[in-house]
Tab-separated table of C-alpha atoms and ligand atoms in Angstrom:
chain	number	residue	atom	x	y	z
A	1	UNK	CA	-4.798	12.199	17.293
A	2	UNK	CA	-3.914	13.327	13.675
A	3	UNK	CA	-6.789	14.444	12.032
A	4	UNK	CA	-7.627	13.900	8.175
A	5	UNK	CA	-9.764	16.006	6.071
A	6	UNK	CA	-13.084	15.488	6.606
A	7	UNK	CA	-15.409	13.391	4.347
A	8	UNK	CA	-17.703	16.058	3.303
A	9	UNK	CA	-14.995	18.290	1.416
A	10	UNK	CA	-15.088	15.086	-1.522
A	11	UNK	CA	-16.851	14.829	-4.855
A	12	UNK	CA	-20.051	12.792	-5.775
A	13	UNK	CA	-17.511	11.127	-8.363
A	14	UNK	CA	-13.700	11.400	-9.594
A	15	UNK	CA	-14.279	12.105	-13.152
A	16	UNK	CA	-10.959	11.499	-15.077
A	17	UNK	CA	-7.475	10.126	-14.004
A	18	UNK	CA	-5.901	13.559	-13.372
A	19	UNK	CA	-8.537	14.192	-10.770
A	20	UNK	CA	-7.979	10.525	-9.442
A	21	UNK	CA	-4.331	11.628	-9.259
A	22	UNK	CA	-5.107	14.724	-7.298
A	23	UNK	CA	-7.282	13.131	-4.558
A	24	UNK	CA	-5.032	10.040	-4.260
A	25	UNK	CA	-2.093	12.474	-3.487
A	26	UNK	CA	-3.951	14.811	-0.937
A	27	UNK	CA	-2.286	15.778	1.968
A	28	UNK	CA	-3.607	15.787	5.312
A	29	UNK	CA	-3.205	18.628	7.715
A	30	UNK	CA	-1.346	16.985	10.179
A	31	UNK	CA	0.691	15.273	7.135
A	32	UNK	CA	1.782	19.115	6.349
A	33	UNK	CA	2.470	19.711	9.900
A	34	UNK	CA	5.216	16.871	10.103
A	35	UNK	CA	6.783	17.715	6.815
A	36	UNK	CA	7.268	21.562	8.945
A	37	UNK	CA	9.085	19.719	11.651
A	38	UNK	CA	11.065	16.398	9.595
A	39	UNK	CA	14.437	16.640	9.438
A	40	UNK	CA	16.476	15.354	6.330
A	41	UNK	CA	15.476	14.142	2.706
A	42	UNK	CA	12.731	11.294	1.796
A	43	UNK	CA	14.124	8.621	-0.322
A	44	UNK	CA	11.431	6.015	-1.766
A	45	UNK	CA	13.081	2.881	-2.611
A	46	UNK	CA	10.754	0.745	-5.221
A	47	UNK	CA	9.055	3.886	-6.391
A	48	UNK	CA	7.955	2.560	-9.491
A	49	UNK	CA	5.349	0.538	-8.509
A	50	UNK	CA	1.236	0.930	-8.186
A	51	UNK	CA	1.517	2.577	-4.664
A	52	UNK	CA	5.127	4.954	-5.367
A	53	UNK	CA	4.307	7.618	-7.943
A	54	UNK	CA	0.898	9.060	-5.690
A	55	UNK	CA	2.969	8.611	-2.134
A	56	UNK	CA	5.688	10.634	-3.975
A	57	UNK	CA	3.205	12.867	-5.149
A	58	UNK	CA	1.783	13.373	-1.490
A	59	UNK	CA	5.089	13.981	-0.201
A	60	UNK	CA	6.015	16.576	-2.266
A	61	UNK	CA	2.892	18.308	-1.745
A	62	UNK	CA	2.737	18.491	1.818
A	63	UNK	CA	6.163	19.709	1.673
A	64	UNK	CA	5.001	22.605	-1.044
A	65	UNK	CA	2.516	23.266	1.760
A	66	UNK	CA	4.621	22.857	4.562
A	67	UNK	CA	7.365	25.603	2.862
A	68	UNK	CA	10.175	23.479	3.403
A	69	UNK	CA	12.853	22.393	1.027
A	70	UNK	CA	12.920	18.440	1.337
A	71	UNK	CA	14.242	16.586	-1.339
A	72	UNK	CA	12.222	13.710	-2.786
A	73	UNK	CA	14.644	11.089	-3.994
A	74	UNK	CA	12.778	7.843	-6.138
A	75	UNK	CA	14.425	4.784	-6.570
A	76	UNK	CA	13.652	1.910	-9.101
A	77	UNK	CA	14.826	-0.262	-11.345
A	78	UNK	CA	12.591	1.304	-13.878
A	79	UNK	CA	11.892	-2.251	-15.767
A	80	UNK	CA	8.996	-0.791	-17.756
A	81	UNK	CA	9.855	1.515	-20.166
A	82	UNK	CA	6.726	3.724	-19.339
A	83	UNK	CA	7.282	3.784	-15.639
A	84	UNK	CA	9.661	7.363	-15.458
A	85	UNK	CA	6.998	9.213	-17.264
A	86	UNK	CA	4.308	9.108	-14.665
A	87	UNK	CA	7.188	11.396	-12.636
A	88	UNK	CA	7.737	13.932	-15.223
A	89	UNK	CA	6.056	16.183	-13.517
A	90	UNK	CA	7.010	15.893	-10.625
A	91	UNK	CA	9.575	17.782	-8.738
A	92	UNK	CA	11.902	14.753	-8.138
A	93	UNK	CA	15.465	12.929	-8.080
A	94	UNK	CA	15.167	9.642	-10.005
A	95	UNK	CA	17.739	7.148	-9.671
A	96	UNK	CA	17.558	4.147	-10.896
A	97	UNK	CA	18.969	1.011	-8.749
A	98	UNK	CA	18.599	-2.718	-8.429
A	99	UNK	CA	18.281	-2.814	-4.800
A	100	UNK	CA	19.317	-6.661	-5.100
A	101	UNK	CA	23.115	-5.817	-5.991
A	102	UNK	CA	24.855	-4.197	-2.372
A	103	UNK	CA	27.309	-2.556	-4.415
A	104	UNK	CA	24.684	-0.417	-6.448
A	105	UNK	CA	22.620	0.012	-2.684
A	106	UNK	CA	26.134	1.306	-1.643
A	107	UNK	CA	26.106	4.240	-4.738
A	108	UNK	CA	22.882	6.091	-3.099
A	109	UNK	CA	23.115	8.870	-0.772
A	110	UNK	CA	22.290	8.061	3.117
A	111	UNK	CA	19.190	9.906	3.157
A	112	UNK	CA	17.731	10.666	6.764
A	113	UNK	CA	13.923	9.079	5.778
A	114	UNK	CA	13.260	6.060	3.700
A	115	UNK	CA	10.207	4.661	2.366
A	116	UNK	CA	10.352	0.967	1.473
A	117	UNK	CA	7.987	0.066	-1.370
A	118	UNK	CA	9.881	-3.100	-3.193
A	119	UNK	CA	8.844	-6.455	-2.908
A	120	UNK	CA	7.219	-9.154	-5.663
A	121	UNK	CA	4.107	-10.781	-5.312
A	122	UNK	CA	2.589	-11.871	-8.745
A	123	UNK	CA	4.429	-15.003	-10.852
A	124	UNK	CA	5.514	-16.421	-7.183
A	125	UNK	CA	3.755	-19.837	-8.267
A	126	UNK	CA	6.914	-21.297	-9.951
A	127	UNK	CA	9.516	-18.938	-9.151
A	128	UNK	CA	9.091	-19.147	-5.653
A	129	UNK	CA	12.639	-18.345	-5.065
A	130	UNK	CA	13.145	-14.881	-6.813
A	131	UNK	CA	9.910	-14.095	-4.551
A	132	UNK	CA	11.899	-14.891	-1.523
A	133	UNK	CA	15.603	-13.306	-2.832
A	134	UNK	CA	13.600	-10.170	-3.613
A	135	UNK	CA	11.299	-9.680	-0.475
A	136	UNK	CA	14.266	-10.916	2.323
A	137	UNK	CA	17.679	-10.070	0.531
A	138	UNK	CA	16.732	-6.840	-0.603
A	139	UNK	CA	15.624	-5.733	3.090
A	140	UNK	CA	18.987	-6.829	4.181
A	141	UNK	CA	21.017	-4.749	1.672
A	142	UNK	CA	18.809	-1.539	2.629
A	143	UNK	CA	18.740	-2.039	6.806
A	144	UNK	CA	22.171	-2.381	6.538
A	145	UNK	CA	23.086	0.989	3.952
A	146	UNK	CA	20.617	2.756	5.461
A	147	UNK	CA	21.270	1.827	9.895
A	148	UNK	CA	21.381	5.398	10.439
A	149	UNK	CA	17.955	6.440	8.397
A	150	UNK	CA	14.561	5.735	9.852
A	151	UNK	CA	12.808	3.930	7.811
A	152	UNK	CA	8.998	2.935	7.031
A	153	UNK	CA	8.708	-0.549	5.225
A	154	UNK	CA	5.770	-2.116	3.501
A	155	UNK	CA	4.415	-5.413	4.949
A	156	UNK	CA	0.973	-6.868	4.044
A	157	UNK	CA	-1.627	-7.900	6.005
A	158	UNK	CA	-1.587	-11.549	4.468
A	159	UNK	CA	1.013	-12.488	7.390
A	160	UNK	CA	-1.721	-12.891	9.716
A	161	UNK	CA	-3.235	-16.165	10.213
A	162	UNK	CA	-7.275	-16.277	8.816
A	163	UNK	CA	-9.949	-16.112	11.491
A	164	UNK	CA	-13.406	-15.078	11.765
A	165	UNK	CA	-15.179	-11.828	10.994
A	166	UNK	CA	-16.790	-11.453	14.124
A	167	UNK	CA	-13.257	-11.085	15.854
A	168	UNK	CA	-12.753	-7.752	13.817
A	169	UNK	CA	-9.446	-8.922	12.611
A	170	UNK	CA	-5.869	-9.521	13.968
A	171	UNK	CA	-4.027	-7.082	16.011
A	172	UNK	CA	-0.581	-6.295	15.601
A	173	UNK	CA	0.837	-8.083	18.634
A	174	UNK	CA	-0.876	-11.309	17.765
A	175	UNK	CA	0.960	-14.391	16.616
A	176	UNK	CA	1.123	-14.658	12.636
A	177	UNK	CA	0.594	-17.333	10.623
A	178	UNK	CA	1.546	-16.760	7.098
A	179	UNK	CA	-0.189	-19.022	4.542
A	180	UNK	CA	2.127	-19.716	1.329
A	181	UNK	CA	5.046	-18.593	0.089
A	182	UNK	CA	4.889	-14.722	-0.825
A	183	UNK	CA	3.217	-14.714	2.475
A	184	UNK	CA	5.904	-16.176	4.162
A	185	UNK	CA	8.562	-14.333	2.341
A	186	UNK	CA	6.609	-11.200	3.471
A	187	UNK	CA	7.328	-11.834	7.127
A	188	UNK	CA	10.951	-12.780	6.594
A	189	UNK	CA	11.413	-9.488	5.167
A	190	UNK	CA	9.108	-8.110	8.371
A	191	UNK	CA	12.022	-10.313	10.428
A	192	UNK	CA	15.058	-8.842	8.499
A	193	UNK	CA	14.013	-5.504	9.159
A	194	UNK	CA	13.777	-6.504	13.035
A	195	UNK	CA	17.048	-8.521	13.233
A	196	UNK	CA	19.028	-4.822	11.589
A	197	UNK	CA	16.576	-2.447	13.796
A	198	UNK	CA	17.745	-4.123	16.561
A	199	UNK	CA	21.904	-4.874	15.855
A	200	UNK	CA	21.981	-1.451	14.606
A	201	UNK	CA	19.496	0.535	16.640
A	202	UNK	CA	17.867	1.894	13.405
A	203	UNK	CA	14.388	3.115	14.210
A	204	UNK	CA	11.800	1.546	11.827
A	205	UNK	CA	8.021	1.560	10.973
A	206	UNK	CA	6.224	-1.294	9.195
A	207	UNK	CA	3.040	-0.923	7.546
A	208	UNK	CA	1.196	-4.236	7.113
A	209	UNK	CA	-1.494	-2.961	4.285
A	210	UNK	CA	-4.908	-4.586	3.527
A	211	UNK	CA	-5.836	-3.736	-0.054
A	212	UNK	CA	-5.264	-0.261	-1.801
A	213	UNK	CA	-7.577	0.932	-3.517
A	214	UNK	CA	-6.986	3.440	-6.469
A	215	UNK	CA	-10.206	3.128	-9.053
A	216	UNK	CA	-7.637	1.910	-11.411
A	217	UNK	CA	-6.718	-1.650	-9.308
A	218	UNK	CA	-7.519	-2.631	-6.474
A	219	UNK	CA	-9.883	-5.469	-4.659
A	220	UNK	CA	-13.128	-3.159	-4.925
A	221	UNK	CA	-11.868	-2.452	-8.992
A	222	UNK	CA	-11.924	-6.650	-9.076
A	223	UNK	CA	-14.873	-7.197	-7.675
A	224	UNK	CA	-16.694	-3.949	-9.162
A	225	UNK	CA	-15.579	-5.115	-12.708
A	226	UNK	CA	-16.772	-9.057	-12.170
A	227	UNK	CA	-20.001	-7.233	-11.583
A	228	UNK	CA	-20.171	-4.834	-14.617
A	229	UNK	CA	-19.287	-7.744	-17.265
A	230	UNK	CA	-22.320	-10.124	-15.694
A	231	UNK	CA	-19.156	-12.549	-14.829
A	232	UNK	CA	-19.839	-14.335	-11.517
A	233	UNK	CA	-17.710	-13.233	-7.913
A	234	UNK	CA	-16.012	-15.613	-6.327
A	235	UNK	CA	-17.398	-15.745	-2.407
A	236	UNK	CA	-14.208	-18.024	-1.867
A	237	UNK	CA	-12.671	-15.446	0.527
A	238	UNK	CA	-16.249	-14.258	1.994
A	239	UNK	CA	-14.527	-11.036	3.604
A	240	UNK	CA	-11.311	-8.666	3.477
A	241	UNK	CA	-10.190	-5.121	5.011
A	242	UNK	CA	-9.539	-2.363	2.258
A	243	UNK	CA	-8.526	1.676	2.142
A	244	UNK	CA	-8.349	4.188	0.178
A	245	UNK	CA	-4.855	4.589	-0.656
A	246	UNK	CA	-4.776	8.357	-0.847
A	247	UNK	CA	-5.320	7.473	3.117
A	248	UNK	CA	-2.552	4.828	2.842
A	249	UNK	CA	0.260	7.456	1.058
A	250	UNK	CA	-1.010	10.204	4.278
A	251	UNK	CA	-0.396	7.193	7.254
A	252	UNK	CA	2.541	5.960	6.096
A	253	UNK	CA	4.579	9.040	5.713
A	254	UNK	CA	2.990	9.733	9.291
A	255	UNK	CA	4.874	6.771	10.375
A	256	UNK	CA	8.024	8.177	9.710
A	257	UNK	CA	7.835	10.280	13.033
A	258	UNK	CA	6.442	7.323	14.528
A	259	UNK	CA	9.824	4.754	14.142
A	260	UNK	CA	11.443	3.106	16.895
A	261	UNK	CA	13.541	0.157	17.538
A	262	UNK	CA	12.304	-2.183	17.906
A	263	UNK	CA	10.055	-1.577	14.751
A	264	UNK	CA	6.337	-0.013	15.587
A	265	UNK	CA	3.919	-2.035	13.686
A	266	UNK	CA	0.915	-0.972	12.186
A	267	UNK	CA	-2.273	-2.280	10.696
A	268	UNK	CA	-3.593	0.074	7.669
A	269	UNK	CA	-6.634	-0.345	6.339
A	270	UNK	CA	-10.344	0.777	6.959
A	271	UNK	CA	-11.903	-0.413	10.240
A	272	UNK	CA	-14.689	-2.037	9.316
A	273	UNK	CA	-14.036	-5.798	7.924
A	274	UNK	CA	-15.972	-5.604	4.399
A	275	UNK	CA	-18.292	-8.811	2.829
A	276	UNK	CA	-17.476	-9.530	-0.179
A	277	UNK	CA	-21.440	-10.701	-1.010
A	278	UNK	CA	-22.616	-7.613	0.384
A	279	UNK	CA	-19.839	-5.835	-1.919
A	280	UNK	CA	-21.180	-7.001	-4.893
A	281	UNK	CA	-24.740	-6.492	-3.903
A	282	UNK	CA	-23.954	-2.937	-3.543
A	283	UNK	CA	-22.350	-2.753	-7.174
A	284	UNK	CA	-24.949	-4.332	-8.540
A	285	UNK	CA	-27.613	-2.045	-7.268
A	286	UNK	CA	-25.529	1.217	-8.584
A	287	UNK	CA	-25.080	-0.696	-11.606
A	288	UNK	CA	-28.105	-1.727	-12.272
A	289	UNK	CA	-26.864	-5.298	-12.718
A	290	UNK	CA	-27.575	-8.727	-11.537
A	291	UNK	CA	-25.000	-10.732	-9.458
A	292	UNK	CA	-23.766	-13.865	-9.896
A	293	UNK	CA	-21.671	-15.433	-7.483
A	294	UNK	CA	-19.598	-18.815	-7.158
A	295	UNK	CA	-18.355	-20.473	-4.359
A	296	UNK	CA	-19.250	-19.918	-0.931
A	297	UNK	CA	-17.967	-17.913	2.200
A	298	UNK	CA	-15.388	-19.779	4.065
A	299	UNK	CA	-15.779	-19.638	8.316
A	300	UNK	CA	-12.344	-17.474	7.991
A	301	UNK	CA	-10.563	-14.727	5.937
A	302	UNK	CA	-7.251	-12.700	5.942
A	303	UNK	CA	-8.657	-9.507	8.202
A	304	UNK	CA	-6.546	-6.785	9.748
A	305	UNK	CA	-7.527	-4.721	12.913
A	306	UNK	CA	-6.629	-1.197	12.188
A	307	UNK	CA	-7.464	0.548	15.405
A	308	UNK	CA	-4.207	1.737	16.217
A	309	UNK	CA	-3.332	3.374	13.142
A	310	UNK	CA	-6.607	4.826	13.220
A	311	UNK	CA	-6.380	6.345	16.957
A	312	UNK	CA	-1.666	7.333	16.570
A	313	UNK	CA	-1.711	8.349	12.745
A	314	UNK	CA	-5.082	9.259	12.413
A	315	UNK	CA	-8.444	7.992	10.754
A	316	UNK	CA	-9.046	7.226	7.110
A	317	UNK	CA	-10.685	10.168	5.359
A	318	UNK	CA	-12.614	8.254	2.589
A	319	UNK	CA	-15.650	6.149	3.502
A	320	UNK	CA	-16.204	2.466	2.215
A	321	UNK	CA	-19.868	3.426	0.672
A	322	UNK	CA	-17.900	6.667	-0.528
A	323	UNK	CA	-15.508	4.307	-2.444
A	324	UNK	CA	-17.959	1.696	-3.658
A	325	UNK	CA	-19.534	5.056	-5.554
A	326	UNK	CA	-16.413	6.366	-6.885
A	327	UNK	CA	-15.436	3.123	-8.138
A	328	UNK	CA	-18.836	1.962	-9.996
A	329	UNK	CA	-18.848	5.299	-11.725
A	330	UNK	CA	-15.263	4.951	-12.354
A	331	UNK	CA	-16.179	1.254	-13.916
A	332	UNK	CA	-19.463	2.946	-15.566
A	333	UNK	CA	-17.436	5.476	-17.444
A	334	UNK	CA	-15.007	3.578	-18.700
A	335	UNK	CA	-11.868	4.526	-16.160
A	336	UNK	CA	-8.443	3.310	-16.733
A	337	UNK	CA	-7.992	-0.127	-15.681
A	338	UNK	CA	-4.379	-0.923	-15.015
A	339	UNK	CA	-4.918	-4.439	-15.931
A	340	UNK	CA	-3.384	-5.883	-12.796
A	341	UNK	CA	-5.770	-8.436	-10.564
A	342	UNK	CA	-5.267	-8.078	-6.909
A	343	UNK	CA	-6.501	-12.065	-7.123
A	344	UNK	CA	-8.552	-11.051	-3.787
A	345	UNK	CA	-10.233	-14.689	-4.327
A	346	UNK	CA	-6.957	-16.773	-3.567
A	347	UNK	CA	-7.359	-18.126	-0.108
A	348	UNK	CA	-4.240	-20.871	-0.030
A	349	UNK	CA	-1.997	-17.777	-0.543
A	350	UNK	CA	-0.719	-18.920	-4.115
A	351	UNK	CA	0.028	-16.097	-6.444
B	401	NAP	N1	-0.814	-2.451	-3.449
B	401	NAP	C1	-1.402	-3.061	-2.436
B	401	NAP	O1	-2.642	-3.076	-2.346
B	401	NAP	C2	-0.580	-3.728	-1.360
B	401	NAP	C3	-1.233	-4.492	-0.392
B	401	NAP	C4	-0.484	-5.079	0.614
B	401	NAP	C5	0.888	-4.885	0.672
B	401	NAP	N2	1.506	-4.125	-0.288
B	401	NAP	C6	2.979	-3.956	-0.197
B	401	NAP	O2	3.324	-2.608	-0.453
B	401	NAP	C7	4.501	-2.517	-1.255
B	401	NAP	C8	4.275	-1.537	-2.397
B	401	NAP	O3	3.104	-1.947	-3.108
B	401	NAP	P1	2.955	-1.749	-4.666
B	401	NAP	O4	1.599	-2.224	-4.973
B	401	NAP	O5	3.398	-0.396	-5.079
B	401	NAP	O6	4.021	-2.829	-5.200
B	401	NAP	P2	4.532	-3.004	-6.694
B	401	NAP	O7	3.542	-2.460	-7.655
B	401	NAP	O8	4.958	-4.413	-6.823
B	401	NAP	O9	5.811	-2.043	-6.735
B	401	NAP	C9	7.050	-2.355	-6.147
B	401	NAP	C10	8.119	-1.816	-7.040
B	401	NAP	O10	9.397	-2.166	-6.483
B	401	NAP	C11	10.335	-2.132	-7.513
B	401	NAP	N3	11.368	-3.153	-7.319
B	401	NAP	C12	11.189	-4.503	-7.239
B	401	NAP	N4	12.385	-5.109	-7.164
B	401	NAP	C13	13.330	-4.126	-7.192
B	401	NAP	C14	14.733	-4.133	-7.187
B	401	NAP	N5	15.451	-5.265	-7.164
B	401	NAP	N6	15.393	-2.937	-7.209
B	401	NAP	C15	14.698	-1.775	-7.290
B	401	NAP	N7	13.356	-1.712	-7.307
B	401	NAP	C16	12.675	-2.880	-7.275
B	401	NAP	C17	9.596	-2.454	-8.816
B	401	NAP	O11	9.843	-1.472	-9.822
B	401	NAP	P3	11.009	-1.748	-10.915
B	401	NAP	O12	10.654	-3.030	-11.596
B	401	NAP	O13	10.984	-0.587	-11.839
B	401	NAP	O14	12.284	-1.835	-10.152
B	401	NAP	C18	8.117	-2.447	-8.421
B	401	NAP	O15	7.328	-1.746	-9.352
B	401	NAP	C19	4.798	-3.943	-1.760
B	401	NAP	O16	6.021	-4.337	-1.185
B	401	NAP	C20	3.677	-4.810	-1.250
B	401	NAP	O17	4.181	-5.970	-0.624
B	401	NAP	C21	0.808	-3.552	-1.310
């Protein structure tokens, strides 16, 4: 079992965004270890996102550490104008792509490791169909430029039918039952990525996430915030599965040793399945604020079962309590928000 650093070695708090930036892009040990042994370059394709710039970051880190040479190769469209700067920094190739055209996915070099990161979730209410050109076409123009990579792909957990806490969530083998479109579109991209992993023998990874949380977004920044402002929480969807994403950026680059055809699955997220009453409780007790709430807990939520990641790419190195603490003080102190709702209260899966 890979082993991540262990709990005790983190602060009481993460006190400004360059610290944030510095935990969220920690390697693990066993991280370094792979980076000594992985053959080729690492090519993130949708880099530009909230998840790309710290799994970038943790990548070229763990290769600092490792001694190696890999090259770290981002690629975006880069539609907001501040989005290169957050990589200035950084010891990285930036090319900028729209992975929708095949003739501009045919420019970029055929890099041995790929992360996937694109996709489009927010504004699907309406536009349903760029939703569904930009989370299935795209995966088709990259399986097919990239058949002799291996590559790790983003899914989401919300492909999984709901069902009830007390079942500890879906595992990966279980039938899925996507509810709405970006759902939907979610798992045709998961079934692209099959259909080319298995004409073209390409080994593949796909990492169906539950909530990243970063202190500056993020279900437990939602909820926290509903809390601060003495605005009332939504109990609508009564529970959810969340993780740090520091622990996110260290299993998914694990998965790249981990790709096979057909595609290896995995679950990511913390094991336990979280309340969101009890959530808010907690806030509000750090806080020192009363909580409101609305709605009421539904028999069923959208709840991942993450014991396989846990046991093949290793265990999540930051607590839920620990993260409930860093993100009330983050909240307290007036953190960065990045002003994006994860809309963790939508249970008919429009967004
Ligand atoms: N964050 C979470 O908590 C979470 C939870 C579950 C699943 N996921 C999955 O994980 C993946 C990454 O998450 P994220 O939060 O980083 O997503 P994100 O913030 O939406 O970032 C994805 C990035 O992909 C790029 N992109 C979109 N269309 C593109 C195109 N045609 N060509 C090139 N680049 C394109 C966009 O940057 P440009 O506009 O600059 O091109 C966008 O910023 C997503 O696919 C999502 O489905 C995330």
């Amino acid at each position: 079992m890979n082993m991540p650093e262990k709990e005790v070695q983190l602060p009481g708090v993460v006190a400004s965004e360059s610290e944030l930036q510095g935990f969220l892009s920690k390697p693990w040990p066993s991280l370094v270890n792979m980076m000594k042994r992985l053959d080729g370059d690492i090519m993130l394709l949708g880099i530009a996102g909230k998840i790309g710039p710290d799994l970038a970051l943790t990548a070229l880190r763990a290769i600092s550490e490792a001694g190696r040479k890999t090259k770290v190769i981002g690629v975006s469209r880069f539609s907001e104008e501040e989005s290169r700067r957050r990589f200035e920094d950084m010891d990285i190739e930036l090319v900028a792509c729209d992975l929708l055209d095949p003739d501009e996915v045919g420019t970029l070099s055929r890099v041995r490791n790929i992360i996937y990161l694109a996709g489009r979730k927010f504004g699907t209410s309406g536009n349903e169909e760029l939703t569904w050109i930009a989370n299935v076409v795209i995966p088709a123009n990259v399986a097919r430029h990239f058949r002799d990579s291996r590559i790790v792909a983003f899914s989401t957990g919300a492909i999984y039918p709901m069902v009830a806490p007390l079942t500890g969530g879906c595992q990966e083998g279980e039938p899925l039952g996507p509810i709405g479109e970006y759902a939907q579109s979610c798992l045709g991209r998961e079934r692209v990525f099959e259909y080319y992993s298995g004409v073209n023998n390409t080994a593949m990874s796909l990492i169906r996430l539950n909530y990243a949380v970063d202190l500056r977004y993020g279900v437990l920044h939602d909820i926290g915030r509903l809390v601060l402002e003495g605005r009332p929480v939504d109990l609508t969807m009564g529970f959810f599965n969340a993780i740090w994403q520091g622990d996110v950026n260290n299993q998914t680059l694990l998965a790249l040793e981990q790709c096979t055809s057909p595609p290896t699955v995995w679950n990511v997220t913390l094991p336990e399945v979280v309340s969101t009453r009890a959530i808010a409780e907690r806030f509000g007790e750090i806080m020192g604020k009363e909580v409101a709430f609305t709605g009421g807990e539904g028999p069923v939520a959208l709840l991942s079962n993450s014991a396989k990641a846990v046991n093949v790419l290793g265990p999540p190195s930051v607590s839920l309590e620990t993260l409930i603490r860093w993100q009330a003080q983050w909240l307290l102190a007036g953190g960065r928000s990045l002003n994006k709702p994860t809309h963790f209260e939508e249970s008919r899966g429009e967004y």
